[in-house]
Coordinates of N, CA and C in Angstrom, one line a residue:
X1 N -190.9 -28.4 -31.9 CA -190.9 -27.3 -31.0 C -192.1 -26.5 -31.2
X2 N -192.9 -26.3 -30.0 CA -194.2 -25.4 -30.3 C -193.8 -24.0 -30.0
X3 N -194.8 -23.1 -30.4 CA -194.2 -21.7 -30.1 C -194.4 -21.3 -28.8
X4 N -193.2 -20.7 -28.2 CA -193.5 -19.9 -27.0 C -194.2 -18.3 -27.3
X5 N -195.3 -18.4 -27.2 CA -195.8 -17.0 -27.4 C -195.3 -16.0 -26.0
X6 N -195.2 -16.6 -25.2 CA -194.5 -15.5 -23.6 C -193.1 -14.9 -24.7
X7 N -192.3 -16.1 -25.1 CA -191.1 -15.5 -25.5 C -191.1 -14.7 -26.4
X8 N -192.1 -14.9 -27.7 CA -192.2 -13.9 -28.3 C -192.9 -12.7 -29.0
X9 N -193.3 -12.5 -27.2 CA -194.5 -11.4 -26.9 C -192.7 -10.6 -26.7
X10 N -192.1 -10.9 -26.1 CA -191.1 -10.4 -25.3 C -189.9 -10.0 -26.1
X11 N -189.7 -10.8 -27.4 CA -188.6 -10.7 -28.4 C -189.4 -9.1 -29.0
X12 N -190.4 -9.6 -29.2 CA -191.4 -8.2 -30.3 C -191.5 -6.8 -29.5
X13 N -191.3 -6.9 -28.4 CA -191.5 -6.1 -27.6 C -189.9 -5.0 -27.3
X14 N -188.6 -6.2 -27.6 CA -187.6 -4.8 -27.8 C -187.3 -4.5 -28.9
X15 N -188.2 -4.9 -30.0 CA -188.8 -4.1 -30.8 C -189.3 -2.9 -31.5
X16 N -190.4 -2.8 -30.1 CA -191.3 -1.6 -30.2 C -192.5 -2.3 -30.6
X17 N -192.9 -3.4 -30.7 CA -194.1 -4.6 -30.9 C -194.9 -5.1 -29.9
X18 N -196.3 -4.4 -30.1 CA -197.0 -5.0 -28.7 C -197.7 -6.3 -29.5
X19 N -197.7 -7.6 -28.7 CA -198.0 -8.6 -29.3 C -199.6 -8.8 -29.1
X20 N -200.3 -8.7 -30.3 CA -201.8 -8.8 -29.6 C -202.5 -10.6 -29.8
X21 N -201.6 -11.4 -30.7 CA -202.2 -12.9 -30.9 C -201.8 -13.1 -32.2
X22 N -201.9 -14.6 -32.4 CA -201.8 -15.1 -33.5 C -203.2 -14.4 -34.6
X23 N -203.0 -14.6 -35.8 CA -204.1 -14.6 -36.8 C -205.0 -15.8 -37.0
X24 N -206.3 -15.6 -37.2 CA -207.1 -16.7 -37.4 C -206.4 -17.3 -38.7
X25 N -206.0 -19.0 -38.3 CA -205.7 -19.6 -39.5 C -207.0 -19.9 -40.2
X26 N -208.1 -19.6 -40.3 CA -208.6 -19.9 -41.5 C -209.2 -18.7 -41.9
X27 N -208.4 -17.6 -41.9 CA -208.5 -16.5 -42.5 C -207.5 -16.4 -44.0
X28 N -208.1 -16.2 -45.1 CA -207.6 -16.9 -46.5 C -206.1 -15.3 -46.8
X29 N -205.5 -15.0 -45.7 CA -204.3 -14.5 -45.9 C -203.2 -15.5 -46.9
X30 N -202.5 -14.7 -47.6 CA -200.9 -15.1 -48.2 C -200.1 -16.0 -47.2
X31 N -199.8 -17.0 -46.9 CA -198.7 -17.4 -46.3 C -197.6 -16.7 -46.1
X32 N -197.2 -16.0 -44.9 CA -195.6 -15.9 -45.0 C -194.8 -16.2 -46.0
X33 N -194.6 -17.7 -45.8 CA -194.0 -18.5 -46.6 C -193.3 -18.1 -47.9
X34 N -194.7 -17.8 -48.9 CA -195.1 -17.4 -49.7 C -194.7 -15.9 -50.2
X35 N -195.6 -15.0 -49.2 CA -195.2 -13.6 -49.0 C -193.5 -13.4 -49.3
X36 N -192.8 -14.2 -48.8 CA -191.3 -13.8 -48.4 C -190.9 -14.0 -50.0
X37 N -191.1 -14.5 -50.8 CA -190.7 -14.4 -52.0 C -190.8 -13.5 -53.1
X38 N -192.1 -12.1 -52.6 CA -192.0 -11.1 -53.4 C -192.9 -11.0 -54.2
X39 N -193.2 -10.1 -54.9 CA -193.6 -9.8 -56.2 C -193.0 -9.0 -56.8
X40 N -193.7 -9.0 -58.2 CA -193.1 -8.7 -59.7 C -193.8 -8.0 -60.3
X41 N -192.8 -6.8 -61.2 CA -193.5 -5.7 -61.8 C -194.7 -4.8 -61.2
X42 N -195.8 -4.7 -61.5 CA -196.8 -4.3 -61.2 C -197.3 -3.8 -59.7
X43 N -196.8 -5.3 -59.4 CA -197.3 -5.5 -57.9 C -196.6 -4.5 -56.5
X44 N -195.1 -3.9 -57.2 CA -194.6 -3.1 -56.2 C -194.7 -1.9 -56.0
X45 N -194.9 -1.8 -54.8 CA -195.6 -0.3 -54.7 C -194.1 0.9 -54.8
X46 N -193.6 0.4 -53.7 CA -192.4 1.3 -53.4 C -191.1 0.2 -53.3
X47 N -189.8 0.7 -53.2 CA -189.0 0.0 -52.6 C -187.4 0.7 -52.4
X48 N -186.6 0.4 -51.0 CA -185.5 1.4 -50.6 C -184.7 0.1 -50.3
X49 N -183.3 1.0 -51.0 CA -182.2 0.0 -50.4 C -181.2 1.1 -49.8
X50 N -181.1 0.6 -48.3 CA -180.0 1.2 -47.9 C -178.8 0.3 -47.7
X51 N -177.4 1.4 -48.3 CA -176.1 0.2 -48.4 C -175.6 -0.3 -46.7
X52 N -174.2 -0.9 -47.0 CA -174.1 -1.6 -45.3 C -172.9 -0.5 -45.0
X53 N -172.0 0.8 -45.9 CA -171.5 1.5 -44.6 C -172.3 2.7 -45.2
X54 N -173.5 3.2 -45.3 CA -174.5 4.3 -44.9 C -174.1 4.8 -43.4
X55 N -173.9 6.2 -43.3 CA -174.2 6.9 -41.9 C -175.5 6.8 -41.9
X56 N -175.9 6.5 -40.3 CA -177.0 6.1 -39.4 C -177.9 5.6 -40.7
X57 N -177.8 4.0 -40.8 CA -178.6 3.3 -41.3 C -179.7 2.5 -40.7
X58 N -179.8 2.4 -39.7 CA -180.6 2.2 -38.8 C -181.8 2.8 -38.9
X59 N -181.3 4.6 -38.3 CA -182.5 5.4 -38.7 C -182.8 6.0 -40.0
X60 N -181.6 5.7 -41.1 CA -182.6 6.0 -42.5 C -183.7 4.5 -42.5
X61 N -183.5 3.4 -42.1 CA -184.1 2.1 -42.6 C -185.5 2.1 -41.7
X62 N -185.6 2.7 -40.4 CA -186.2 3.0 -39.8 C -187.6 3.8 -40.2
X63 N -186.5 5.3 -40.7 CA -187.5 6.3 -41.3 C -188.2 5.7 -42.5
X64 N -187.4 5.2 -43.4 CA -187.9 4.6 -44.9 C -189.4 3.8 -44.7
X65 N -189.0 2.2 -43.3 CA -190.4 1.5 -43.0 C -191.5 2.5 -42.4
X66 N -191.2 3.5 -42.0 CA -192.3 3.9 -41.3 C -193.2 4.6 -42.1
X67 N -192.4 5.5 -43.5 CA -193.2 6.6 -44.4 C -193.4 5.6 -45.6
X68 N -193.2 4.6 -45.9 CA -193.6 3.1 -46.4 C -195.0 2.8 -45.6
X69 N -195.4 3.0 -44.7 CA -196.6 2.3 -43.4 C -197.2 3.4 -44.0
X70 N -196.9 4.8 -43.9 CA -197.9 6.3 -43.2 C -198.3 6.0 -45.1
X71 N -197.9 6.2 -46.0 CA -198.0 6.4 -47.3 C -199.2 5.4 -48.3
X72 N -198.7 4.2 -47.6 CA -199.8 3.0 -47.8 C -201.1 2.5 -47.3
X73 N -201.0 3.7 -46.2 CA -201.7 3.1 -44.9 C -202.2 2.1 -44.6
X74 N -200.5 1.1 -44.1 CA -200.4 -0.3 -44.5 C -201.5 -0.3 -42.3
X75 N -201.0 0.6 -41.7 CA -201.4 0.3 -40.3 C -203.1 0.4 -40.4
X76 N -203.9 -0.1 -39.3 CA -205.1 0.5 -39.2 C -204.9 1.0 -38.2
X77 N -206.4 2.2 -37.9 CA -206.7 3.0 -36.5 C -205.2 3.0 -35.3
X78 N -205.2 1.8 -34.9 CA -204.6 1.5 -33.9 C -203.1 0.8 -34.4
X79 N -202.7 1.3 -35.0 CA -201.0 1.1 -35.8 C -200.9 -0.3 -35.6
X80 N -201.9 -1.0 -35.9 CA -201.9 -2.7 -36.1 C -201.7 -3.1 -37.2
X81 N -200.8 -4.6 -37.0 CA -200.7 -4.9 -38.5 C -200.0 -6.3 -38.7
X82 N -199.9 -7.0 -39.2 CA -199.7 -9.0 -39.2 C -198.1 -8.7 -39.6
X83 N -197.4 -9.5 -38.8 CA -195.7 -10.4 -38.6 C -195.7 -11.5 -38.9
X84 N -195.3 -11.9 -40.0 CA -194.8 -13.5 -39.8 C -194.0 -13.6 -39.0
X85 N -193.9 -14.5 -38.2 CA -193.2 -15.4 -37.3 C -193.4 -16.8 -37.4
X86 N -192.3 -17.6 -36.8 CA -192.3 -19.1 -36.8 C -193.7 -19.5 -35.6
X87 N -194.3 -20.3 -36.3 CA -194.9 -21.1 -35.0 C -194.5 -22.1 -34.7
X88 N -194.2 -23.4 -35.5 CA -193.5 -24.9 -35.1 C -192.4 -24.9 -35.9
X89 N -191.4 -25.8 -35.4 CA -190.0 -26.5 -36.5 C -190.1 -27.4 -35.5
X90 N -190.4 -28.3 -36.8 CA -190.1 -29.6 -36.3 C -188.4 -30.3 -36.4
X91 N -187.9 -30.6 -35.8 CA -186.5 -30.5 -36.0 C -185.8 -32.0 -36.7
X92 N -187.2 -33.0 -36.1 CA -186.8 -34.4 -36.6 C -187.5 -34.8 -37.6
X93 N -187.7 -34.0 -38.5 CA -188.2 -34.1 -39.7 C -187.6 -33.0 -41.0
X94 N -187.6 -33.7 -42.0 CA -186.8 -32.7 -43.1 C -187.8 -31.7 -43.6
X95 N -188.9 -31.7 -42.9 CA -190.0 -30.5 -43.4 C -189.3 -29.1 -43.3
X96 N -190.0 -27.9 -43.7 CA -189.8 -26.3 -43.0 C -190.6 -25.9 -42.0
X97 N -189.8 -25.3 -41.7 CA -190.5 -24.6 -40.4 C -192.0 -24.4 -41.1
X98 N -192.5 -24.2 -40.0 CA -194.1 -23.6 -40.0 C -194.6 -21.6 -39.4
X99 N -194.5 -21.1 -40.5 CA -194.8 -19.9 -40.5 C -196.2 -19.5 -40.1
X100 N -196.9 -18.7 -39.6 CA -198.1 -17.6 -39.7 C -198.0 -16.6 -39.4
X101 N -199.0 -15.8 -39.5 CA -198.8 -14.1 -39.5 C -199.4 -13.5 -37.3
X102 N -198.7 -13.0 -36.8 CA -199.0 -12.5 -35.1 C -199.2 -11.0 -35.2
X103 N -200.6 -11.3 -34.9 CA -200.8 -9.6 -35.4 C -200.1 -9.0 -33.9
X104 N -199.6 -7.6 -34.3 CA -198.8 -6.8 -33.7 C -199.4 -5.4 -34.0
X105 N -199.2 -4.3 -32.8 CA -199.3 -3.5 -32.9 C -198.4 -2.2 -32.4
X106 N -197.8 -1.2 -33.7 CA -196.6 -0.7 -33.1 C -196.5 0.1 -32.0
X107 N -195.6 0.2 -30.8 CA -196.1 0.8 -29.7 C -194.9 2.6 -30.3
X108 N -195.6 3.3 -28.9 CA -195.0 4.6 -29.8 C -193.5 5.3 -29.5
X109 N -192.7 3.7 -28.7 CA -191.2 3.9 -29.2 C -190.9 2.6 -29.8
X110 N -190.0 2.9 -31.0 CA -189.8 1.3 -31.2 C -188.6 1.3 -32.8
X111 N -188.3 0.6 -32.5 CA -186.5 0.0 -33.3 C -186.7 -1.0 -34.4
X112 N -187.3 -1.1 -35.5 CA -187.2 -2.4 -35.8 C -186.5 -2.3 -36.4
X113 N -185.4 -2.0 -37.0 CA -184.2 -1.9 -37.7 C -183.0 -2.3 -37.3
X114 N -182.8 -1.8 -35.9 CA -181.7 -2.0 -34.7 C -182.1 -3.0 -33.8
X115 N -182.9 -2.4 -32.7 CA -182.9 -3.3 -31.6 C -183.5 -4.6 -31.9
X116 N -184.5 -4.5 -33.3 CA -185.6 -5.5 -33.5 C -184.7 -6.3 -34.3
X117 N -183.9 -6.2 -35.1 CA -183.3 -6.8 -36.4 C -182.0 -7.4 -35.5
X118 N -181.5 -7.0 -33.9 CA -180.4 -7.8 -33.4 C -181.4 -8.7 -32.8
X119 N -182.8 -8.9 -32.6 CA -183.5 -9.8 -31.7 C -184.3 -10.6 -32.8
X120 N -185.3 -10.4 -32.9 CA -186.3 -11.5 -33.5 C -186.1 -11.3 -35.2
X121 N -186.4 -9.7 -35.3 CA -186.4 -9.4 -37.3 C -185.6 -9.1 -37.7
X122 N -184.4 -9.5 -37.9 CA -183.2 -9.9 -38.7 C -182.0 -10.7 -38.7
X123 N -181.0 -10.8 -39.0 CA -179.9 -10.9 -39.2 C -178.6 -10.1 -37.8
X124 N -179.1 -9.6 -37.6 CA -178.3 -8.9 -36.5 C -178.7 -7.2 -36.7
X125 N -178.2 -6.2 -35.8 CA -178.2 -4.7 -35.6 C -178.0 -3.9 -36.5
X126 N -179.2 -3.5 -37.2 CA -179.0 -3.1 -39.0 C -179.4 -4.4 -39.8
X127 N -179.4 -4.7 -39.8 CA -179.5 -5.7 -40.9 C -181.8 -6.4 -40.8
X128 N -182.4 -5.2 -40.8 CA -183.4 -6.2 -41.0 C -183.5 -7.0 -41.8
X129 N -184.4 -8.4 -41.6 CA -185.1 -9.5 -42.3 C -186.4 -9.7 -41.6
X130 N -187.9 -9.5 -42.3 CA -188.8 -10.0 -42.1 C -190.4 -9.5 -43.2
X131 N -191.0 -9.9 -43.0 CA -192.4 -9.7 -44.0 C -193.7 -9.7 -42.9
X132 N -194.1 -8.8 -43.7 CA -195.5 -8.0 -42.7 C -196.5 -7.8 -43.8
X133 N -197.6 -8.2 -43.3 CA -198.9 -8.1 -43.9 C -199.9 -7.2 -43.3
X134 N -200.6 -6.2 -44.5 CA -201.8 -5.6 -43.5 C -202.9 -6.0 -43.4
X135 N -203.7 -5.6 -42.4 CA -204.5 -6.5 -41.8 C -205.6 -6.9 -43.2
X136 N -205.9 -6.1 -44.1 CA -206.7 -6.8 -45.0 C -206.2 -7.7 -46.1
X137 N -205.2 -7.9 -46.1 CA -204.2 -8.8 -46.8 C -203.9 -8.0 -48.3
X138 N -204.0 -6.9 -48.3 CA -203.9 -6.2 -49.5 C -202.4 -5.7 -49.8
X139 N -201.6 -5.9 -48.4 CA -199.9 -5.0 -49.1 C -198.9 -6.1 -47.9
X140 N -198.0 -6.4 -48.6 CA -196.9 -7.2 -48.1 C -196.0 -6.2 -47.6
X141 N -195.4 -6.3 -47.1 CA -194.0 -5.1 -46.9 C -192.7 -5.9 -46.6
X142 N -192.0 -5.7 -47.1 CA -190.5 -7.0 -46.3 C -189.5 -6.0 -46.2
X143 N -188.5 -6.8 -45.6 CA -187.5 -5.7 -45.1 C -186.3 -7.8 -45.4
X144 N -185.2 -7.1 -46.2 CA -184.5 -8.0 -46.2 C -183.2 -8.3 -46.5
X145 N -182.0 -8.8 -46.1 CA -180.6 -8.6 -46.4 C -180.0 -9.2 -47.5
X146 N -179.4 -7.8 -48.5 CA -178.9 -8.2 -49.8 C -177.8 -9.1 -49.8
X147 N -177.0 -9.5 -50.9 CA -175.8 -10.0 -51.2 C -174.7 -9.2 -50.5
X148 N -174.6 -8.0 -50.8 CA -174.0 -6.9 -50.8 C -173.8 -6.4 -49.1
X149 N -175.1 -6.9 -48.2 CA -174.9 -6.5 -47.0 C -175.4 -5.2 -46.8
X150 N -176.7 -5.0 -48.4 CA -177.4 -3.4 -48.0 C -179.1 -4.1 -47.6
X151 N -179.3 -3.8 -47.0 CA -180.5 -4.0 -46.3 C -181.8 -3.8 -47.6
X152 N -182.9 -4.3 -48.0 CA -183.5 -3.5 -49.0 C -184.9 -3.6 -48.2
X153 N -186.4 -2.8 -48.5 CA -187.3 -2.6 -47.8 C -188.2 -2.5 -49.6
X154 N -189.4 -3.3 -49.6 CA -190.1 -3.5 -50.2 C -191.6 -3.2 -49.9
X155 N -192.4 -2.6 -50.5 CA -194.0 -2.8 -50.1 C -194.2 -3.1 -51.6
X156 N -195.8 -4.3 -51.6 CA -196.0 -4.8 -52.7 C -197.7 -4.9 -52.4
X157 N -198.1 -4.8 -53.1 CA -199.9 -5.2 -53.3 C -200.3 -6.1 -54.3
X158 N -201.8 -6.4 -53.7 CA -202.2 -7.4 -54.9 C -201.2 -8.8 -55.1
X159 N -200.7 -9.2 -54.3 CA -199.7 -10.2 -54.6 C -200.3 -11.7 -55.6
X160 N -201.9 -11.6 -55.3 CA -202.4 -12.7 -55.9 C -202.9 -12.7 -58.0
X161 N -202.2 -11.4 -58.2 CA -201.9 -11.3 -59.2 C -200.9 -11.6 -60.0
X162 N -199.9 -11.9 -59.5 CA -198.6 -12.4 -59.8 C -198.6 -13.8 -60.0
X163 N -198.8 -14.6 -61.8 CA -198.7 -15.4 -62.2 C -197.5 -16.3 -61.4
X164 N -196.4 -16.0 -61.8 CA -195.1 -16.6 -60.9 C -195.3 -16.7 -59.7
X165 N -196.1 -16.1 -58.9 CA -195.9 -16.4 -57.4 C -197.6 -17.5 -57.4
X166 N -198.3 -17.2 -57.9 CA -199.5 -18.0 -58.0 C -198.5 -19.4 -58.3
X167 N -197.9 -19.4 -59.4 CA -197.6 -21.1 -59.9 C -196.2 -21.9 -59.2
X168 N -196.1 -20.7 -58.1 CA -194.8 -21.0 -57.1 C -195.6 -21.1 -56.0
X169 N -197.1 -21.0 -55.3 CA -197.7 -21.2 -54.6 C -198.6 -22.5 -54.5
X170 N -198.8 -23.1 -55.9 CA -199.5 -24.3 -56.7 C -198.2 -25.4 -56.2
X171 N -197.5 -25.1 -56.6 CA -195.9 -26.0 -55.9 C -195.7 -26.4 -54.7
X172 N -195.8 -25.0 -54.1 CA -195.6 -25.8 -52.7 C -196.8 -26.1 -51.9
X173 N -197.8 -25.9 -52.4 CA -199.5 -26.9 -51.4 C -199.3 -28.1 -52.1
X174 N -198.5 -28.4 -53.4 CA -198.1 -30.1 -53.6 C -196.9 -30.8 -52.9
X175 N -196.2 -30.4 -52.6 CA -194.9 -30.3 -51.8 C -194.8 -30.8 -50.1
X176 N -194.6 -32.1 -49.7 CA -194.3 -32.4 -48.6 C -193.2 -32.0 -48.0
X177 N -192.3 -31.4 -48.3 CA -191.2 -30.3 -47.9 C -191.7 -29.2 -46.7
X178 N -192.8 -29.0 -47.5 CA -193.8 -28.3 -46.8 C -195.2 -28.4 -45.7
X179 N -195.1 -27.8 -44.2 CA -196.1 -28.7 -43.2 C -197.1 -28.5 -43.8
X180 N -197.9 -29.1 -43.5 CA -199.4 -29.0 -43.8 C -200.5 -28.3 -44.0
X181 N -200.2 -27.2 -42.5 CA -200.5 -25.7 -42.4 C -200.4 -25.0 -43.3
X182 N -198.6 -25.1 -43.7 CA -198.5 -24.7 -44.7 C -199.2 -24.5 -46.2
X183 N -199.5 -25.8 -46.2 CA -199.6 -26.1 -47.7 C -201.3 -26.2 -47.9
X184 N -201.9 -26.0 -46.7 CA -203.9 -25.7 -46.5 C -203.5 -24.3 -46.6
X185 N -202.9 -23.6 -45.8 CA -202.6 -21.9 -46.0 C -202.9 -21.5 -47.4
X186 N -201.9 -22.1 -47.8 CA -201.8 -21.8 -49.5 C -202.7 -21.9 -50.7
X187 N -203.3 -23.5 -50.4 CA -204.4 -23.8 -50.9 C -205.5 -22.6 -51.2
X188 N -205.9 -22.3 -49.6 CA -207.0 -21.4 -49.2 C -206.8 -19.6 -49.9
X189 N -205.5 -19.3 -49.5 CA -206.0 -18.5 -50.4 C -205.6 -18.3 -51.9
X190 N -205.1 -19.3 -52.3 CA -205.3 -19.5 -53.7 C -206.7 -19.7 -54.7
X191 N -207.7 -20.4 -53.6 CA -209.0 -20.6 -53.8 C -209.7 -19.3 -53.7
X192 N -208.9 -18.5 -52.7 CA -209.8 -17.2 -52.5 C -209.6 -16.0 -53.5
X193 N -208.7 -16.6 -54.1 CA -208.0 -15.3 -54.7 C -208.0 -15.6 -56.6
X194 N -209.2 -16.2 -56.4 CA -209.1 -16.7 -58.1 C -208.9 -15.8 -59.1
X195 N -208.1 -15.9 -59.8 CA -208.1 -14.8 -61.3 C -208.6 -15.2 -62.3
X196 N -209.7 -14.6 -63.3 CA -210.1 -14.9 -64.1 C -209.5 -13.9 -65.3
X197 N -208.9 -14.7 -66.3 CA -208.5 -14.2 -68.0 C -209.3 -13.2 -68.5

């Protein structure tokens, strides 16, 4: 399956997401993939968990990503800022999906909690699920559904400092599990992102 970008110019958009294009793949960003797994200790900036019967959780989860954005000034100038989204699933193959980052820019009504989390970024109405990168690849943000059915909201930096996610990132560029894209994504900015002792 290739991506319909019409469809999900249009999914991001009852959102509150103007869709401006894919990201250059060979721009040495974090994989999605990757990204979606977090960091540890150091690396987290902030992080909110709201439970699943909160009054209006929506708009506390709402308010939380947004003073998360304004605090980190995860947006630039123009409240732009990278979405993972699927681009391919191949369906007749036991691979994963194929992730990259659609830069988006937020328009000045918009739901990603509700309208966006029953359409493309989550789980259903309340319930976000998704990971966002800013445009210089310096702060992750995720938004994701607990055990519990409380929604939790994450910003993290520096991700290429995280030993565990570096040698969980070494794994999957070895890993046929993983497309190709994938696993060059990974490669690249693991090469980019060298740590020296």
């Amino acid at each position: 399956m290739e991506m319909d970008e019409i469809g999900l110019a249009e999914s991001l958009a009852v959102a509150g997401l103007d869709y401006v294009g894919l990201a250059d793949a060979d721009v040495a960003y974090v994989p999605p993939t990757l990204a979606s797994f977090g960091g540890i200790g150091d690396t987290l900036v902030v992080a909110v968990k709201v439970g699943p019967d909160e009054p209006q959780r929506v708009e506390k989860l709402n308010a939380a990503w947004l003073q998360m954005c304004l605090d980190s000034e995860f947006f630039d100038d123009d409240r732009r800022f990278l979405l993972g989204v699927k681009i391919e699933d191949d369906e007749d193959t036991e691979q994963a999906a194929t992730f990259w980052w659609a830069k988006v820019a937020l328009m000045e009504s918009w739901d990603l909690a509700g309208a966006g989390a029953a359409s493309l970024l989550g789980h259903g109405f309340g319930l976000p699920s998704f990971v966002m990168l800013s445009l210089d690849g310096n702060l992750v943000l995720r938004a994701s559904r607990e055990q519990d059915d409380s929604s939790g909201l994450s910003l993290m930096r520096d991700l290429h400092l995280v030993p565990e996610l570096r040698s969980h990132g070494e794994w999957m560029a070895g890993r046929h599990l993983y497309p190709e894209f994938t696993r060059a994504a990974v490669r690249r900015w693991l090469d980019a992102h060298q740590v020296t002792s």
